[in-house]
mmCIF file of C-alpha atoms in Angstrom:
data_model
loop_
_atom_site.group_PDB
_atom_site.id
_atom_site.type_symbol
_atom_site.label_atom_id
_atom_site.label_comp_id
_atom_site.label_asym_id
_atom_site.label_seq_id
_atom_site.Cartn_x
_atom_site.Cartn_y
_atom_site.Cartn_z
ATOM 1 C CA MET A 627 7.004 14.378 39.238
ATOM 2 C CA ALA A 628 6.300 10.681 38.212
ATOM 3 C CA ALA A 629 8.763 8.900 35.346
ATOM 4 C CA LYS A 630 7.025 8.603 32.435
ATOM 5 C CA PRO A 631 5.646 5.219 31.279
ATOM 6 C CA VAL A 632 8.077 4.893 28.585
ATOM 7 C CA PHE A 633 10.891 5.330 30.524
ATOM 8 C CA ILE A 634 9.882 2.701 32.970
ATOM 9 C CA ARG A 635 9.707 0.322 30.439
ATOM 10 C CA ARG A 636 12.403 1.076 28.991
ATOM 11 C CA PHE A 637 14.421 0.601 32.380
ATOM 12 C CA ALA A 638 13.076 -2.395 33.113
ATOM 13 C CA LEU A 639 13.574 -3.913 30.328
ATOM 14 C CA SER A 640 17.160 -2.833 30.474
ATOM 15 C CA ILE A 641 17.448 -4.270 34.017
ATOM 16 C CA ALA A 642 15.760 -7.591 32.402
ATOM 17 C CA LEU A 643 18.493 -7.490 29.202
ATOM 18 C CA ILE A 644 21.436 -6.873 32.185
ATOM 19 C CA ALA A 645 20.481 -10.123 34.009
ATOM 20 C CA LEU A 646 19.962 -11.942 30.729
ATOM 21 C CA GLY A 647 23.802 -10.935 29.972
ATOM 22 C CA LEU A 648 25.016 -12.298 33.503
ATOM 23 C CA ALA A 649 22.980 -15.045 33.253
ATOM 24 C CA ILE A 650 24.464 -16.172 30.589
ATOM 25 C CA ALA A 651 27.859 -15.237 30.815
ATOM 26 C CA PRO A 652 30.100 -18.179 31.937
ATOM 27 C CA ILE A 653 29.130 -18.982 28.062
ATOM 28 C CA TYR A 654 32.874 -16.656 26.716
ATOM 29 C CA ILE A 655 35.592 -18.072 24.299
ATOM 30 C CA PRO A 656 39.096 -17.808 26.174
ATOM 31 C CA ILE A 657 41.545 -15.859 23.582
ATOM 32 C CA PRO A 658 43.934 -14.419 26.216
ATOM 33 C CA PRO A 659 44.080 -12.007 27.236
ATOM 34 C CA THR A 660 40.553 -11.322 26.475
ATOM 35 C CA LYS A 661 37.060 -13.737 26.695
ATOM 36 C CA ALA A 662 34.869 -13.325 23.900
ATOM 37 C CA PHE A 663 31.408 -13.526 25.267
ATOM 38 C CA PRO A 664 28.718 -13.851 22.103
ATOM 39 C CA GLY A 665 26.121 -13.361 24.419
ATOM 40 C CA GLN A 666 27.372 -9.629 24.966
ATOM 41 C CA HIS A 667 27.004 -9.420 20.739
ATOM 42 C CA PHE A 668 23.250 -10.553 21.184
ATOM 43 C CA ILE A 669 22.494 -8.743 23.739
ATOM 44 C CA ASN A 670 23.241 -5.386 22.239
ATOM 45 C CA VAL A 671 21.796 -6.315 19.100
ATOM 46 C CA ILE A 672 18.693 -7.187 21.608
ATOM 47 C CA ALA A 673 19.049 -3.847 23.324
ATOM 48 C CA GLY A 674 20.082 -1.503 20.356
ATOM 49 C CA VAL A 675 17.138 -2.529 18.384
ATOM 50 C CA ILE A 676 14.206 -2.447 20.718
ATOM 51 C CA LEU A 677 15.838 0.440 22.832
ATOM 52 C CA GLY A 678 18.106 2.625 20.948
ATOM 53 C CA PRO A 679 21.599 3.453 21.290
ATOM 54 C CA TRP A 680 21.653 5.239 24.534
ATOM 55 C CA TRP A 681 20.141 2.254 26.681
ATOM 56 C CA ALA A 682 22.007 -0.445 24.339
ATOM 57 C CA ILE A 683 25.571 1.326 25.371
ATOM 58 C CA PHE A 684 23.894 1.408 29.241
ATOM 59 C CA VAL A 685 23.090 -1.849 29.094
ATOM 60 C CA ALA A 686 26.535 -2.833 27.755
ATOM 61 C CA ILE A 687 28.396 -0.935 30.410
ATOM 62 C CA MET A 688 26.678 -2.245 32.973
ATOM 63 C CA ILE A 689 26.920 -5.722 31.940
ATOM 64 C CA SER A 690 30.832 -4.973 31.534
ATOM 65 C CA ILE A 691 30.738 -3.482 34.892
ATOM 66 C CA ILE A 692 29.460 -6.861 36.775
ATOM 67 C CA ARG A 693 31.117 -9.353 34.227
ATOM 68 C CA ILE A 694 34.650 -7.866 35.799
ATOM 69 C CA SER A 695 33.370 -7.222 38.798
ATOM 70 C CA LEU A 696 32.981 -11.229 38.738
ATOM 71 C CA GLY A 697 35.996 -12.175 37.413
ATOM 72 C CA ILE A 698 34.610 -13.774 34.252
ATOM 73 C CA GLY A 699 35.076 -10.783 32.390
ATOM 74 C CA THR A 700 38.282 -8.298 31.255
ATOM 75 C CA ILE A 701 38.469 -5.005 30.758
ATOM 76 C CA TYR A 702 38.496 -5.810 27.105
ATOM 77 C CA ALA A 703 34.689 -6.079 27.649
ATOM 78 C CA PHE A 704 34.141 -2.376 27.551
ATOM 79 C CA PRO A 705 35.386 -1.759 23.514
ATOM 80 C CA GLY A 706 34.348 -4.941 22.900
ATOM 81 C CA SER A 707 30.723 -4.008 23.656
ATOM 82 C CA ILE A 708 30.184 -0.315 23.640
ATOM 83 C CA PRO A 709 30.369 0.385 19.938
ATOM 84 C CA GLY A 710 28.344 -2.683 18.716
ATOM 85 C CA ALA A 711 25.738 -1.670 20.976
ATOM 86 C CA PHE A 712 25.613 2.014 19.686
ATOM 87 C CA LEU A 713 25.914 1.322 16.234
ATOM 88 C CA VAL A 714 23.160 -0.898 16.019
ATOM 89 C CA GLY A 715 20.798 1.344 18.139
ATOM 90 C CA ILE A 716 22.136 4.207 15.764
ATOM 91 C CA THR A 717 21.070 1.908 12.627
ATOM 92 C CA ALA A 718 17.556 0.885 13.930
ATOM 93 C CA VAL A 719 16.845 4.736 14.726
ATOM 94 C CA LEU A 720 17.918 5.614 10.946
ATOM 95 C CA LEU A 721 16.018 2.444 9.735
ATOM 96 C CA ARG A 722 13.008 2.999 11.403
ATOM 97 C CA LYS A 723 13.120 6.860 10.370
ATOM 98 C CA ALA A 724 13.622 5.504 6.597
ATOM 99 C CA GLY A 725 10.621 3.243 6.996
ATOM 100 C CA ARG A 726 12.744 -0.049 7.016
ATOM 101 C CA SER A 727 12.719 -3.071 9.387
ATOM 102 C CA PRO A 728 15.324 -2.162 12.164
ATOM 103 C CA ASP A 729 16.067 -5.597 12.923
ATOM 104 C CA TYR A 730 18.812 -5.368 10.255
ATOM 105 C CA ALA A 731 20.684 -2.821 12.167
ATOM 106 C CA ALA A 732 21.789 -6.258 14.060
ATOM 107 C CA PHE A 733 24.335 -6.235 11.399
ATOM 108 C CA MET A 734 26.297 -3.431 12.141
ATOM 109 C CA GLU A 735 27.385 -5.449 15.547
ATOM 110 C CA PRO A 736 30.078 -7.193 13.792
ATOM 111 C CA LEU A 737 31.303 -3.571 12.654
ATOM 112 C CA GLY A 738 30.939 -1.935 16.006
ATOM 113 C CA THR A 739 33.037 -4.532 18.082
ATOM 114 C CA ALA A 740 35.581 -6.343 15.425
ATOM 115 C CA VAL A 741 36.527 -3.250 14.050
ATOM 116 C CA ILE A 742 36.129 -0.284 15.841
ATOM 117 C CA GLY A 743 36.390 -1.783 19.322
ATOM 118 C CA PHE A 744 39.059 -3.874 18.451
ATOM 119 C CA LEU A 745 41.011 -0.930 17.481
ATOM 120 C CA ILE A 746 40.199 0.454 20.367
ATOM 121 C CA ALA A 747 41.286 -2.228 22.046
ATOM 122 C CA PHE A 748 44.781 -2.681 20.477
ATOM 123 C CA TYR A 749 45.609 0.971 20.698
ATOM 124 C CA VAL A 750 44.253 2.295 23.622
ATOM 125 C CA PHE A 751 43.422 -0.135 26.521
ATOM 126 C CA ALA A 752 46.207 -2.854 25.807
ATOM 127 C CA PRO A 753 49.241 -0.361 25.707
ATOM 128 C CA LEU A 754 46.902 0.722 29.437
ATOM 129 C CA VAL A 755 47.217 -2.365 30.417
ATOM 130 C CA GLY A 756 50.394 -3.662 29.365
ATOM 131 C CA ASP A 757 49.034 -6.079 27.055
ATOM 132 C CA LEU A 758 50.260 -4.603 24.074
ATOM 133 C CA PRO A 759 53.087 -7.612 23.584
ATOM 134 C CA LYS A 760 50.390 -10.096 23.902
ATOM 135 C CA TRP A 761 48.113 -8.505 21.347
ATOM 136 C CA GLN A 762 50.981 -8.086 19.211
ATOM 137 C CA ALA A 763 51.884 -11.749 19.404
ATOM 138 C CA ALA A 764 48.588 -13.117 18.763
ATOM 139 C CA LEU A 765 46.680 -10.636 16.766
ATOM 140 C CA THR A 766 45.263 -12.257 14.669
ATOM 141 C CA VAL A 767 44.180 -14.969 16.683
ATOM 142 C CA ILE A 768 42.470 -12.116 18.777
ATOM 143 C CA TRP A 769 40.684 -10.605 15.979
ATOM 144 C CA LEU A 770 39.573 -13.535 14.781
ATOM 145 C CA GLY A 771 38.137 -14.715 18.340
ATOM 146 C CA TRP A 772 36.404 -11.328 18.355
ATOM 147 C CA LEU A 773 35.037 -11.525 15.009
ATOM 148 C CA PHE A 774 33.756 -15.286 15.334
ATOM 149 C CA SER A 775 32.343 -14.065 18.979
ATOM 150 C CA THR A 776 30.273 -11.177 17.412
ATOM 151 C CA GLY A 777 29.240 -12.992 14.229
ATOM 152 C CA VAL A 778 27.602 -15.917 16.701
ATOM 153 C CA GLY A 779 26.029 -13.146 18.887
ATOM 154 C CA THR A 780 24.916 -11.204 15.861
ATOM 155 C CA LEU A 781 23.454 -14.206 14.273
ATOM 156 C CA ILE A 782 21.126 -15.319 17.349
ATOM 157 C CA GLY A 783 20.319 -11.564 18.258
ATOM 158 C CA PHE A 784 18.793 -11.445 14.722
ATOM 159 C CA ALA A 785 17.056 -14.680 15.218
ATOM 160 C CA ALA A 786 15.817 -13.618 18.621
ATOM 161 C CA LEU A 787 14.231 -10.642 17.037
ATOM 162 C CA LYS A 788 12.521 -12.524 14.287
ATOM 163 C CA VAL A 789 11.131 -14.566 16.900
ATOM 164 C CA LEU A 790 10.054 -11.854 19.370
ATOM 165 C CA ARG A 791 8.456 -9.770 16.097
ATOM 166 C CA ALA A 792 6.439 -13.027 15.074
ATOM 167 C CA THR A 793 5.001 -13.746 18.428
ATOM 168 C CA GLY A 794 3.639 -10.504 18.983
ATOM 169 C CA LEU A 795 6.284 -9.474 21.715
ATOM 170 C CA ILE A 796 7.751 -6.966 20.383
#
């Protein structure tokens, strides 16, 4: 049985977004014990709006795994990317159903990353890997770093969506 053309297109775009995310991965903000990566939030916005929540999660997970494997990411890549990707994707679906532009779902990325992802990192990941004392000592600095990272990535992603729509690519 042949694969559905929609699946193939979404899979191909997912792979392209993963490749783009990895190409820009060396651009990060070192906030020990994490590495804030605005490019991930940019990719989350694009993937969430264009592909939907499940594909966006797939893209976020794959970029996180490969960045960690290459030593240019930390375990915090998971809580720092997956919740934002999911919230953007699910909000885009809901906005489409409501007859509104899904592009504005981009602005859910900071909620997913700087609130939900940050809390998961602080209460689950940091204790598991023994970083809790570091997090407690620099909690505000880490949170502001994540907020800045997701803010920059979200704005770039939103602008990219507008350019892609204006050029007719999506």
